[in-house]
mmCIF file of C-alpha atoms in Angstrom:
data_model
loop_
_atom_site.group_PDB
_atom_site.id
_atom_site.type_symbol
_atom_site.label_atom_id
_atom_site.label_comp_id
_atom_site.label_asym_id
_atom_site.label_seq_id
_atom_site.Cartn_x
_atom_site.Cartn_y
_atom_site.Cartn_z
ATOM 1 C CA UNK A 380 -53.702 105.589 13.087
ATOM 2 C CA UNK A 381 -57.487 106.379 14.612
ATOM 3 C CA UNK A 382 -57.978 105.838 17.830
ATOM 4 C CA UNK A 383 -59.969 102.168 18.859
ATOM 5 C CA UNK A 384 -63.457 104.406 20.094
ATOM 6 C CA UNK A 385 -63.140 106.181 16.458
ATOM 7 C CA UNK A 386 -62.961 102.893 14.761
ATOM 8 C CA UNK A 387 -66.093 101.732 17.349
ATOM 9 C CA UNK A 388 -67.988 104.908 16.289
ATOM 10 C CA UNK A 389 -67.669 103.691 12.575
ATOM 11 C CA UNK A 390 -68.291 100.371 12.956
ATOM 12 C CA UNK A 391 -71.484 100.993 14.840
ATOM 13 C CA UNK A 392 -72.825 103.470 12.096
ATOM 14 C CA UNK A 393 -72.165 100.877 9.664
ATOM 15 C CA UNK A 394 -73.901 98.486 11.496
ATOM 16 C CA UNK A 395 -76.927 101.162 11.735
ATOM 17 C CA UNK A 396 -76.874 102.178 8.471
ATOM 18 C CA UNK A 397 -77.179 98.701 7.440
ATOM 19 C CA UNK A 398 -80.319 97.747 9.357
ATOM 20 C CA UNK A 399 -81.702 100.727 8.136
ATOM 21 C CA UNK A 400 -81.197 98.843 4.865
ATOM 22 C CA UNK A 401 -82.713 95.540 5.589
ATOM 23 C CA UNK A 402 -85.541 97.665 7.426
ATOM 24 C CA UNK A 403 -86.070 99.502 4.173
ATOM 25 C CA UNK A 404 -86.250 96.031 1.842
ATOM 26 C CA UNK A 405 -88.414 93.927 4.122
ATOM 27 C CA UNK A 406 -91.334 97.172 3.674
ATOM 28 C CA UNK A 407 -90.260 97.727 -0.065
ATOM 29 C CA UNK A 408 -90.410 93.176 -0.421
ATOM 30 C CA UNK A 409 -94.209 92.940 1.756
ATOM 31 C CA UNK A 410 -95.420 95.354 -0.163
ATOM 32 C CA UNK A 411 -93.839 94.911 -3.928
ATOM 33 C CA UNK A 412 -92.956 90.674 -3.560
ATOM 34 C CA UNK A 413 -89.521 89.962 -4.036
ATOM 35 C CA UNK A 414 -89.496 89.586 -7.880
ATOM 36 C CA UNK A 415 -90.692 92.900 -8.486
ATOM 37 C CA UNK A 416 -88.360 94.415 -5.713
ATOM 38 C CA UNK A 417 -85.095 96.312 -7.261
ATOM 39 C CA UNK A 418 -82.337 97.254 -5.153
ATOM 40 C CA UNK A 419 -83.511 100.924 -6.559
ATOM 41 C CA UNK A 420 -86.935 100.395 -4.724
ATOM 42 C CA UNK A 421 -84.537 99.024 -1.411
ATOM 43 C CA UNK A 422 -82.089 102.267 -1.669
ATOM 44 C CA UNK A 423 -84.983 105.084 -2.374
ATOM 45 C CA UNK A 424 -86.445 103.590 0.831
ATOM 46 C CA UNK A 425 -83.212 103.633 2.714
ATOM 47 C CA UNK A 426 -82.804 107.066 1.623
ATOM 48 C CA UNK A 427 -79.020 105.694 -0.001
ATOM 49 C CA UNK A 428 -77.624 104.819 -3.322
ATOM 50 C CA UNK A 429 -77.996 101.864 -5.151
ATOM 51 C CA UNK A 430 -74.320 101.413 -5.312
ATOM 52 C CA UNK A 431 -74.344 101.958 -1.503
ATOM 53 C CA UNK A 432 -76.879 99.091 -1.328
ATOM 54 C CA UNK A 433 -74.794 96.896 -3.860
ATOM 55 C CA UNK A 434 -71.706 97.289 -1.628
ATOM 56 C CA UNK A 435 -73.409 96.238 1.794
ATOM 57 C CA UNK A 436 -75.135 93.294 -0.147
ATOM 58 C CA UNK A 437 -73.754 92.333 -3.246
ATOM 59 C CA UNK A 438 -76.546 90.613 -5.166
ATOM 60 C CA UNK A 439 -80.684 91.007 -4.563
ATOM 61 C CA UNK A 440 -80.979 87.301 -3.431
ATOM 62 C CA UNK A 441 -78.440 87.831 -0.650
ATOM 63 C CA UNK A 442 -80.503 90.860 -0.002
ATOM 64 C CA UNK A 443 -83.501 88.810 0.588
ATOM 65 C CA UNK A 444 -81.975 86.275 2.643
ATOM 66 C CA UNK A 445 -80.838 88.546 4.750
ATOM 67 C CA UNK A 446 -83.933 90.650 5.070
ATOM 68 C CA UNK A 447 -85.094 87.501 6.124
ATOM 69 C CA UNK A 448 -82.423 86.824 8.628
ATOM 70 C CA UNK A 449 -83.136 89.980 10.019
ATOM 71 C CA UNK A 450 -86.759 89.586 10.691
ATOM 72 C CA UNK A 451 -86.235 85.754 11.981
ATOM 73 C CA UNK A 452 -83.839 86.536 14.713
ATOM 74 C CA UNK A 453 -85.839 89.115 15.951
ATOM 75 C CA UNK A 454 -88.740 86.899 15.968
ATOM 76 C CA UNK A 455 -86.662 84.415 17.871
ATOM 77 C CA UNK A 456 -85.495 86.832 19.959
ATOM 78 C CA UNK A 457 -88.513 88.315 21.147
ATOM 79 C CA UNK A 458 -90.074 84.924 21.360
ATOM 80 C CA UNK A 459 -87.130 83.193 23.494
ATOM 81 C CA UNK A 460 -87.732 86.566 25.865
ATOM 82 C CA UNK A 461 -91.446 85.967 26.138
ATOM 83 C CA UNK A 462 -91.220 81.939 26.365
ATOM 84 C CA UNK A 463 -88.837 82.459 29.771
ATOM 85 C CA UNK A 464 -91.398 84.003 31.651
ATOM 86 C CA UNK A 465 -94.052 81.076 31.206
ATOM 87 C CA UNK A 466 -93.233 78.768 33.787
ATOM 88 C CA UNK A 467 -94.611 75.312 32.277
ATOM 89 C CA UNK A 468 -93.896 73.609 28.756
ATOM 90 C CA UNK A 469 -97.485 73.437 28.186
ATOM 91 C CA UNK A 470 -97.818 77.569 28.413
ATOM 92 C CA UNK A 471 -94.400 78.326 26.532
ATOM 93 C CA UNK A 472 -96.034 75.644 23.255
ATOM 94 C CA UNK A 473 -99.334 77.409 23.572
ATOM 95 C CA UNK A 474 -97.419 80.977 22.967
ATOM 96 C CA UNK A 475 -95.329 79.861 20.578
ATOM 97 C CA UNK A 476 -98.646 78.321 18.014
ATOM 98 C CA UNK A 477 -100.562 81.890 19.049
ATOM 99 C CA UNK A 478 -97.246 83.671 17.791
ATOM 100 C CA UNK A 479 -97.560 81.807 14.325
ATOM 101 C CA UNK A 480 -101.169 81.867 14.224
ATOM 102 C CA UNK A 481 -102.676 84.844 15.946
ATOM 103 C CA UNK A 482 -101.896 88.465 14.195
ATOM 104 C CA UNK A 483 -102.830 90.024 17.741
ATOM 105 C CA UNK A 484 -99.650 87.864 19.175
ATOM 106 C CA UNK A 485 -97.039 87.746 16.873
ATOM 107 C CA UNK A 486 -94.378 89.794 17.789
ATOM 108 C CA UNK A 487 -93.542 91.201 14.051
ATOM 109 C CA UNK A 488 -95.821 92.545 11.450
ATOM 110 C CA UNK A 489 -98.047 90.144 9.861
ATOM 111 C CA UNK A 490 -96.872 90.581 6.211
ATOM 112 C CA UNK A 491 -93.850 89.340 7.161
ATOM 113 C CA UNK A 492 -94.738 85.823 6.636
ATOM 114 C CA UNK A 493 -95.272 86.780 2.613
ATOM 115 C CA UNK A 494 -91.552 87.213 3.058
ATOM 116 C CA UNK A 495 -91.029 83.403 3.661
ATOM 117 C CA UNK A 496 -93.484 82.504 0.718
ATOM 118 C CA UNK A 497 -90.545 84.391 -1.339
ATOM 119 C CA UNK A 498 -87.662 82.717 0.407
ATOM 120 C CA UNK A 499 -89.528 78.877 -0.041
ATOM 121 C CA UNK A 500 -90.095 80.033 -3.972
ATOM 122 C CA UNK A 501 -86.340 80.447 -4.203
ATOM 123 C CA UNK A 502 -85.331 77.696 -1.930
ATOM 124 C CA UNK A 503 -84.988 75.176 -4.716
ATOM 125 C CA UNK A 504 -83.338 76.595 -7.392
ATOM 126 C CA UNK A 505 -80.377 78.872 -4.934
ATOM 127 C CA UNK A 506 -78.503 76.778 -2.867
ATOM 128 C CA UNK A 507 -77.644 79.777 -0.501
ATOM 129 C CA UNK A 508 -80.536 80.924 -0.080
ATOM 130 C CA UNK A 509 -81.986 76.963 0.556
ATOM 131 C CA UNK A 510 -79.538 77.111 2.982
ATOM 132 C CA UNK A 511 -80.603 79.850 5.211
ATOM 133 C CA UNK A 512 -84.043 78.122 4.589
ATOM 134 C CA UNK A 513 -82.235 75.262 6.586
ATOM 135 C CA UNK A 514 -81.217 77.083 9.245
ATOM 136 C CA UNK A 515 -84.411 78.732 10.115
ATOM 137 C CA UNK A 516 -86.325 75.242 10.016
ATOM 138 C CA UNK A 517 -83.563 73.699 12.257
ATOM 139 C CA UNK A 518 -84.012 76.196 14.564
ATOM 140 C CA UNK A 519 -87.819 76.715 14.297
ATOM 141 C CA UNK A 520 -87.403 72.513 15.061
ATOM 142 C CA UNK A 521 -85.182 72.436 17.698
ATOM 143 C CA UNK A 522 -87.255 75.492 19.849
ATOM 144 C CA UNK A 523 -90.404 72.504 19.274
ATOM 145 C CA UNK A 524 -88.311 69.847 20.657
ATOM 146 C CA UNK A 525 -86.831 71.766 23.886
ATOM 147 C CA UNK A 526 -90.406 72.639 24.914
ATOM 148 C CA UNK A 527 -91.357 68.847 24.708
ATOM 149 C CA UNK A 528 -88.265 67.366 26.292
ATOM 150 C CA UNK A 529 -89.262 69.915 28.755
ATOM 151 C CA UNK A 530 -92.380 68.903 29.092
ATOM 152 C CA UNK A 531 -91.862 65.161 29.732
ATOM 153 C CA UNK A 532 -89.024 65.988 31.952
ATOM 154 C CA UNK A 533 -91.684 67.683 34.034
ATOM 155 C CA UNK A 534 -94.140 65.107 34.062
ATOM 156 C CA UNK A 535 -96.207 67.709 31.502
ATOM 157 C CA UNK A 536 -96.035 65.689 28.405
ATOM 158 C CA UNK A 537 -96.457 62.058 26.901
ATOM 159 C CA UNK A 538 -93.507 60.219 25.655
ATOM 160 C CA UNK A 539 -93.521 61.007 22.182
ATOM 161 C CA UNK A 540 -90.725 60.949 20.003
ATOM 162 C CA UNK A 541 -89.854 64.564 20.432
ATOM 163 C CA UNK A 542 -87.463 64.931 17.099
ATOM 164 C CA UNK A 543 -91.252 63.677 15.701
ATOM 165 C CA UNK A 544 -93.130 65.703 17.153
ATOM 166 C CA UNK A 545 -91.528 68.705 16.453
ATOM 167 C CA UNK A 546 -91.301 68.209 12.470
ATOM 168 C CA UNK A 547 -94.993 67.820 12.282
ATOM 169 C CA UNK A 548 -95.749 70.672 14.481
ATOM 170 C CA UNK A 549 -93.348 72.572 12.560
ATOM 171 C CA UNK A 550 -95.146 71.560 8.977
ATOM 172 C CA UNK A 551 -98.170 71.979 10.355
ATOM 173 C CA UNK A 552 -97.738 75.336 11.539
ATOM 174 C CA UNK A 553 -95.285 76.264 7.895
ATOM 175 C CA UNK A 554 -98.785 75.099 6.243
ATOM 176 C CA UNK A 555 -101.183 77.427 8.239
ATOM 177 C CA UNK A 556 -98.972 80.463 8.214
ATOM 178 C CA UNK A 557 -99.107 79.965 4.597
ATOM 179 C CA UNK A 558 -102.976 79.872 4.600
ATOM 180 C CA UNK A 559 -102.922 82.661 6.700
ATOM 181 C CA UNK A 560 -100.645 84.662 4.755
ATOM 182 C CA UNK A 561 -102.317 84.258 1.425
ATOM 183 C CA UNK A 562 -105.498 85.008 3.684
ATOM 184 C CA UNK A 563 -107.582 81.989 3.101
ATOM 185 C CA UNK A 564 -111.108 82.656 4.121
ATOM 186 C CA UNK A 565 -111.493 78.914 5.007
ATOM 187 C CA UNK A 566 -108.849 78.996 7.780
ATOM 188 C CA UNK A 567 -108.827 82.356 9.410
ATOM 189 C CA UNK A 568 -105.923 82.752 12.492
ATOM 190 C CA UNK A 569 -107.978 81.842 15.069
ATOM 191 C CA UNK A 570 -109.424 78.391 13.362
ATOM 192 C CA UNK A 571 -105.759 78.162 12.546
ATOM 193 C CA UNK A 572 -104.897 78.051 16.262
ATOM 194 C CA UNK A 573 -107.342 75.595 17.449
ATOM 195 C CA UNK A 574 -106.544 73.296 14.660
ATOM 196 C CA UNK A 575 -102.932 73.362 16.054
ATOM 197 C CA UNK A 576 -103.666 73.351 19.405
ATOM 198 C CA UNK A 577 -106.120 70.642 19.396
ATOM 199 C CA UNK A 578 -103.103 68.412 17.442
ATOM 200 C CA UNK A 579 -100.302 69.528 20.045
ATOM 201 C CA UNK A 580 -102.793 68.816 22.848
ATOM 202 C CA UNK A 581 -103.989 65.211 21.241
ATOM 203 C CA UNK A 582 -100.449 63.777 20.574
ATOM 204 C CA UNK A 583 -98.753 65.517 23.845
ATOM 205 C CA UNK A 584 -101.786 64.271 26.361
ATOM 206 C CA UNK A 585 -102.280 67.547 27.861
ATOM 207 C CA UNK A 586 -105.764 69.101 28.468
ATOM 208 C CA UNK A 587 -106.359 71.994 26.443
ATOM 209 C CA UNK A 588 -110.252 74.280 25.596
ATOM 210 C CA UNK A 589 -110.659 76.739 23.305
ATOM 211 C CA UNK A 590 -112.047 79.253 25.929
ATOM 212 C CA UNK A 591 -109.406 79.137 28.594
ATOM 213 C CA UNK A 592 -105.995 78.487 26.208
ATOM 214 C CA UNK A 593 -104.402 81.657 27.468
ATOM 215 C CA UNK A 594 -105.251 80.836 31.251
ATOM 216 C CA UNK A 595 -103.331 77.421 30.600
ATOM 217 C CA UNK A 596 -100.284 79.606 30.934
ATOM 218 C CA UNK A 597 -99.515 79.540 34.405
#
């Protein structure tokens, strides 16, 4: 039998070699689109087989959805990180719209939101991956809502319905990401941002200017 730290030494270069995967399609899928992307292109860019990529992901949709996975939750993670050190609600909503607006902000590369364009193409025709769709939105929803509950707790905020609130936000932010993605001369990040801002700051009541949004922080 191998020893438990031999069996920890595997699993961990498994788990390595597999984000080196997921690494390798999310570059191969912003820069090919997922229908041309073929789980050669993934493998040649992993520097593995195809079979090798076949056995850690079965099928090419799973491979998307979890490319996707991959580059959500360290979205979310890096945004939960940088959301804790703003100490009012108003400051953590105004860094989370400039992290989905502003390409100077946003904590992962900007082609990454052509990813999403994929996974919402797919979304109605693959009930698993529609279902990671789900649990991105939920979550994407929920961080919305916290901030605002937040807000009103702290006397920030009016009392909107915050389950409300946070699904137009949300859309509203899904439809200029989209804009932005597809690069849209008509609404360029930054237009993008006070468009959003000015709708968070109008149904919220909270004071918010173009010129001074990143001094609203503290």
């Amino acid at each position: 039998m191998g020893r438990p730290a031999d069996s920890a030494e595997a699993a961990g270069a498994a788990e390595q070699r597999r984000e080196q995967m997921l690494r390798a399609a999310l570059e191969v899928i912003m820069e090919r689109g997922y229908a041309d992307t073929r789980i050669a292109d993934v493998a040649e860019r992993a520097g593995a087989s195809p079979a090798l990529v076949i056995y850690y992901f079965k099928t090419r949709d799973q491979l998307l959805t979890e490319a996707i996975g991959y580059a959500e939750d360290s979205w979310y993670a890096t945004g939960v990180q940088r959301l804790a050190s703003i100490p009012t609600a108003g400051g953590q909503l105004t860094e989370l719209i400039e992290m989905t607006c502003l390409p100077e902000t946003d904590p992962l590369p900007h082609g990454e939101w052509l990813l999403w364009l994929d996974l919402w193409a797919l979304s109605p025709r693959n009930p698993g991956v529609a279902a990671v769709r789900r649990k991105f939105d939920e979550r994407w929803r929920e961080a919305i809502r916290a901030i605002v509950l937040a807000g009103q707790e702290a006397g920030e905020f009016a009392p909107v319905d915050a389950d409300d609130f946070a699904i137009s936000l949300s859309a509203l932010l899904d439809g200029m990401a989209v804009q932005i993605a597809l690069e849209d001369p008509d609404v360029q990040p930054s237009r993008a941002y006070d468009l959003a801002m000015r709708y968070a700051a109008g149904q919220l009541g909270f004071d918010w200017k173009p010129a001074s949004a990143r001094d609203r922080r503290s």
